[in-house]
PDB file of C-alpha atoms in Angstrom:
ATOM      1  CA  MET A  28      -0.080  -0.009  -0.356  1.00  0.00           C
ATOM      2  CA  GLU A  29       1.359   3.374  -0.597  1.00  0.00           C
ATOM      3  CA  GLY A  30       1.280   6.443   1.310  1.00  0.00           C
ATOM      4  CA  PRO A  31      -0.850   9.559   1.064  1.00  0.00           C
ATOM      5  CA  ILE A  32      -0.631  11.347  -2.298  1.00  0.00           C
ATOM      6  CA  ARG A  33       1.273  15.046  -1.957  1.00  0.00           C
ATOM      7  CA  PRO A  34       1.344  17.711  -4.461  1.00  0.00           C
ATOM      8  CA  VAL A  35       4.639  17.865  -5.981  1.00  0.00           C
ATOM      9  CA  ILE A  36       5.815  21.534  -5.213  1.00  0.00           C
ATOM     10  CA  PRO A  37       9.067  22.612  -6.906  1.00  0.00           C
ATOM     11  CA  PRO A  38      12.089  23.498  -5.157  1.00  0.00           C
ATOM     12  CA  GLN A  39      12.214  27.413  -3.609  1.00  0.00           C
ATOM     13  CA  ALA A  40       8.427  27.565  -4.591  1.00  0.00           C
ATOM     14  CA  GLY A  41       6.902  30.024  -1.665  1.00  0.00           C
ATOM     15  CA  VAL A  42       9.467  30.684   0.187  1.00  0.00           C
ATOM     16  CA  ILE A  43       9.085  34.512   1.532  1.00  0.00           C
ATOM     17  CA  GLY A  44      11.183  36.906   0.269  1.00  0.00           C
ATOM     18  CA  GLU A  45      11.945  34.921  -2.627  1.00  0.00           C
ATOM     19  CA  SER A  46      11.879  37.031  -6.183  1.00  0.00           C
ATOM     20  CA  ARG A  47       9.219  35.321  -8.885  1.00  0.00           C
ATOM     21  CA  PRO A  48      10.663  34.728 -12.126  1.00  0.00           C
ATOM     22  CA  SER A  49       9.726  36.554 -14.872  1.00  0.00           C
ATOM     23  CA  LEU A  50       6.383  35.600 -16.282  1.00  0.00           C
ATOM     24  CA  GLY A  51       7.200  36.452 -19.887  1.00  0.00           C
ATOM     25  CA  ARG A  52       3.925  36.431 -21.266  1.00  0.00           C
ATOM     26  CA  TYR A  53       2.525  38.887 -18.243  1.00  0.00           C
ATOM     27  CA  PRO A  54       4.702  42.127 -18.395  1.00  0.00           C
ATOM     28  CA  ARG A  55       4.092  44.755 -15.556  1.00  0.00           C
ATOM     29  CA  MET A  56       4.145  48.168 -15.522  1.00  0.00           C
ATOM     30  CA  GLY A  57       5.573  48.320 -11.687  1.00  0.00           C
ATOM     31  CA  ILE A  58       3.711  50.618  -9.167  1.00  0.00           C
ATOM     32  CA  VAL A  59       0.715  51.733 -10.623  1.00  0.00           C
ATOM     33  CA  ASP A  60      -1.348  54.850  -9.705  1.00  0.00           C
ATOM     34  CA  ALA A  61      -3.962  53.925  -7.374  1.00  0.00           C
ATOM     35  CA  ASN A  62      -6.592  56.636  -8.427  1.00  0.00           C
ATOM     36  CA  ASP A  63      -6.592  55.944 -11.957  1.00  0.00           C
ATOM     37  CA  GLU A  64      -9.823  55.514 -13.519  1.00  0.00           C
ATOM     38  CA  THR A  65     -10.456  51.905 -13.914  1.00  0.00           C
ATOM     39  CA  ILE A  66      -9.429  51.427 -10.229  1.00  0.00           C
ATOM     40  CA  ALA A  67     -12.339  54.030  -9.332  1.00  0.00           C
ATOM     41  CA  GLU A  68     -14.657  52.261 -11.525  1.00  0.00           C
ATOM     42  CA  LEU A  69     -13.706  49.253  -9.893  1.00  0.00           C
ATOM     43  CA  ARG A  70     -14.055  50.627  -6.566  1.00  0.00           C
ATOM     44  CA  HIS A  71     -17.697  51.987  -7.533  1.00  0.00           C
ATOM     45  CA  LEU A  72     -18.465  48.426  -8.598  1.00  0.00           C
ATOM     46  CA  VAL A  73     -17.407  46.744  -5.709  1.00  0.00           C
ATOM     47  CA  ALA A  74     -19.684  49.789  -3.367  1.00  0.00           C
ATOM     48  CA  VAL A  75     -22.486  48.645  -5.354  1.00  0.00           C
ATOM     49  CA  ILE A  76     -22.025  45.012  -4.871  1.00  0.00           C
ATOM     50  CA  ASP A  77     -22.018  45.662  -1.186  1.00  0.00           C
ATOM     51  CA  ASP A  78     -24.984  48.294  -0.830  1.00  0.00           C
ATOM     52  CA  THR A  79     -26.787  45.343  -3.233  1.00  0.00           C
ATOM     53  CA  ILE A  80     -26.077  42.562  -0.787  1.00  0.00           C
ATOM     54  CA  ALA A  81     -27.348  44.550   1.793  1.00  0.00           C
ATOM     55  CA  GLN A  82     -30.843  45.507  -0.449  1.00  0.00           C
ATOM     56  CA  LEU A  83     -31.076  42.009  -1.156  1.00  0.00           C
ATOM     57  CA  GLU A  84     -30.980  40.797   2.349  1.00  0.00           C
ATOM     58  CA  ARG A  85     -33.719  43.297   3.148  1.00  0.00           C
ATOM     59  CA  VAL A  86     -35.629  42.111  -0.125  1.00  0.00           C
ATOM     60  CA  ARG A  87     -34.993  38.382   1.491  1.00  0.00           C
ATOM     61  CA  ARG A  88     -36.538  39.497   5.111  1.00  0.00           C
ATOM     62  CA  ARG A  89     -39.456  40.678   3.428  1.00  0.00           C
ATOM     63  CA  ALA A  90     -40.112  37.870   0.893  1.00  0.00           C
ATOM     64  CA  ASP A  91     -39.861  35.548   3.543  1.00  0.00           C
ATOM     65  CA  GLU A  92     -42.544  37.853   5.958  1.00  0.00           C
ATOM     66  CA  ILE A  93     -45.239  37.699   2.729  1.00  0.00           C
ATOM     67  CA  GLU A  94     -44.724  33.936   2.922  1.00  0.00           C
ATOM     68  CA  HIS A  95     -45.089  33.542   6.326  1.00  0.00           C
ATOM     69  CA  ARG A  96     -48.062  35.874   6.313  1.00  0.00           C
ATOM     70  CA  ARG A  97     -49.626  34.154   3.032  1.00  0.00           C
ATOM     71  CA  VAL A  98     -49.337  30.655   4.725  1.00  0.00           C
ATOM     72  CA  GLY A  99     -50.618  31.777   8.193  1.00  0.00           C
ATOM     73  CA  GLY A 100     -53.707  32.583   6.106  1.00  0.00           C
ATOM     74  CA  ASP A 101     -53.719  35.943   5.239  1.00  0.00           C
ATOM     75  CA  LEU A 102     -55.322  36.821   1.607  1.00  0.00           C
ATOM     76  CA  TYR A 103     -52.955  38.525  -0.675  1.00  0.00           C
ATOM     77  CA  ARG A 104     -54.854  41.538  -0.973  1.00  0.00           C
ATOM     78  CA  VAL A 105     -54.301  42.204   2.366  1.00  0.00           C
ATOM     79  CA  ILE A 106     -50.745  41.398   2.399  1.00  0.00           C
ATOM     80  CA  VAL A 107     -50.103  43.372  -0.816  1.00  0.00           C
ATOM     81  CA  GLU A 108     -52.189  46.507   0.985  1.00  0.00           C
ATOM     82  CA  ALA A 109     -49.714  46.528   4.091  1.00  0.00           C
ATOM     83  CA  GLU A 110     -46.600  45.933   2.027  1.00  0.00           C
ATOM     84  CA  GLU A 111     -44.515  49.282   2.639  1.00  0.00           C
ATOM     85  CA  ARG A 112     -42.559  51.081  -0.527  1.00  0.00           C
ATOM     86  CA  PRO A 113     -40.219  50.054  -2.226  1.00  0.00           C
ATOM     87  CA  LEU A 114     -41.998  46.738  -2.993  1.00  0.00           C
ATOM     88  CA  ILE A 115     -39.457  43.814  -3.417  1.00  0.00           C
ATOM     89  CA  VAL A 116     -40.390  44.240  -7.536  1.00  0.00           C
ATOM     90  CA  GLU A 117     -39.265  48.069  -7.166  1.00  0.00           C
ATOM     91  CA  SER A 118     -36.165  46.760  -5.131  1.00  0.00           C
ATOM     92  CA  LEU A 119     -35.114  44.385  -7.176  1.00  0.00           C
ATOM     93  CA  SER A 120     -35.468  46.743 -10.356  1.00  0.00           C
ATOM     94  CA  ASP A 121     -33.364  49.436  -8.608  1.00  0.00           C
ATOM     95  CA  VAL A 122     -30.232  46.631  -7.617  1.00  0.00           C
ATOM     96  CA  LEU A 123     -30.227  45.469 -11.303  1.00  0.00           C
ATOM     97  CA  ASP A 124     -30.196  49.115 -12.736  1.00  0.00           C
ATOM     98  CA  ARG A 125     -27.259  49.871 -10.529  1.00  0.00           C
ATOM     99  CA  LEU A 126     -25.256  46.919 -11.362  1.00  0.00           C
ATOM    100  CA  SER A 127     -25.584  47.390 -14.532  1.00  0.00           C
ATOM    101  CA  SER A 128     -24.801  50.954 -14.534  1.00  0.00           C
ATOM    102  CA  ALA A 129     -21.850  50.217 -12.015  1.00  0.00           C
ATOM    103  CA  ALA A 130     -20.963  47.381 -14.374  1.00  0.00           C
ATOM    104  CA  GLY A 131     -21.395  49.563 -17.661  1.00  0.00           C
ATOM    105  CA  ARG A 132     -19.041  51.714 -16.410  1.00  0.00           C
ATOM    106  CA  PHE A 133     -16.215  49.497 -15.294  1.00  0.00           C
ATOM    107  CA  ARG A 134     -16.184  47.905 -18.650  1.00  0.00           C
ATOM    108  CA  ARG A 135     -16.077  51.040 -20.419  1.00  0.00           C
ATOM    109  CA  ALA A 136     -12.785  52.102 -18.253  1.00  0.00           C
ATOM    110  CA  GLU A 137     -11.485  48.996 -18.640  1.00  0.00           C
ATOM    111  CA  ALA A 138     -11.913  48.916 -22.387  1.00  0.00           C
ATOM    112  CA  THR A 139     -10.373  52.375 -22.457  1.00  0.00           C
ATOM    113  CA  ALA A 140      -7.412  50.877 -20.413  1.00  0.00           C
ATOM    114  CA  LEU A 141      -6.793  48.085 -22.751  1.00  0.00           C
ATOM    115  CA  ALA A 142      -6.952  50.143 -25.866  1.00  0.00           C
ATOM    116  CA  ALA A 143      -4.230  52.280 -24.149  1.00  0.00           C
ATOM    117  CA  GLU A 144      -2.212  49.130 -23.619  1.00  0.00           C
ATOM    118  CA  GLY A 145      -2.208  48.106 -26.995  1.00  0.00           C
ATOM    119  CA  TRP A 146      -5.360  46.073 -27.238  1.00  0.00           C
ATOM    120  CA  THR A 147      -7.144  45.975 -30.215  1.00  0.00           C
ATOM    121  CA  HIS A 148     -10.710  46.419 -30.586  1.00  0.00           C
ATOM    122  CA  GLU A 149     -11.366  42.759 -32.173  1.00  0.00           C
ATOM    123  CA  ARG A 150      -9.160  41.238 -28.792  1.00  0.00           C
ATOM    124  CA  ILE A 151     -10.834  43.664 -26.266  1.00  0.00           C
ATOM    125  CA  GLY A 152     -14.423  42.374 -28.047  1.00  0.00           C
ATOM    126  CA  GLN A 153     -13.347  38.839 -27.658  1.00  0.00           C
ATOM    127  CA  PHE A 154     -12.306  39.280 -24.038  1.00  0.00           C
ATOM    128  CA  PHE A 155     -15.999  40.684 -23.276  1.00  0.00           C
ATOM    129  CA  GLY A 156     -17.554  38.417 -25.613  1.00  0.00           C
ATOM    130  CA  VAL A 157     -18.731  41.085 -28.014  1.00  0.00           C
ATOM    131  CA  THR A 158     -18.268  42.090 -31.378  1.00  0.00           C
ATOM    132  CA  ARG A 159     -15.003  44.894 -32.505  1.00  0.00           C
ATOM    133  CA  GLN A 160     -18.119  47.021 -33.400  1.00  0.00           C
ATOM    134  CA  ARG A 161     -19.480  47.091 -29.957  1.00  0.00           C
ATOM    135  CA  ILE A 162     -15.873  47.942 -28.471  1.00  0.00           C
ATOM    136  CA  GLY A 163     -15.658  50.693 -31.058  1.00  0.00           C
ATOM    137  CA  ILE A 164     -18.880  52.191 -30.055  1.00  0.00           C
ATOM    138  CA  LEU A 165     -18.029  51.848 -26.184  1.00  0.00           C
ATOM    139  CA  LEU A 166     -14.817  53.504 -26.603  1.00  0.00           C
ATOM    140  CA  SER A 167     -16.165  56.293 -28.788  1.00  0.00           C
ATOM    141  CA  ARG A 168     -18.744  57.229 -26.150  1.00  0.00           C
ATOM    142  CA  GLU A 169     -15.814  57.461 -23.594  1.00  0.00           C
ATOM    143  CA  ARG A 170     -13.889  59.968 -25.634  1.00  0.00           C
ATOM    144  CA  VAL A 171     -17.010  61.744 -25.945  1.00  0.00           C
ATOM    145  CA  ARG A 172     -17.687  61.786 -22.014  1.00  0.00           C
TER     146      ARG A 172
END
């Protein structure tokens, strides 16, 4: 019977303070301004995601309350008349709109950064799963802003 299977770890891997070998295909710029537009849009997107999580937790509690009342025998018309604004569907629409807007702003900033680093519209389009024409429109809107 053989012993436990252990992963093969190359010599020197993971040693603290060790400099990593050049990745060749993945050039680095060194230190980058943490306030660049793409980072700012990424931070905005994360803030929207955090707000979304809190809002969805409130929606979930309200959904549980509605289910509890209905299972308890309340009529839908009684439940709906007592429901406070924003309604569940209104909250969900707001969440989707805010996420879509923040994601679009981040996508635009990221596409602009990739184009500035030499990626073609074709390559950016492949990365995002859209046509190069769509990227052209996205980037032309960025120039207009």
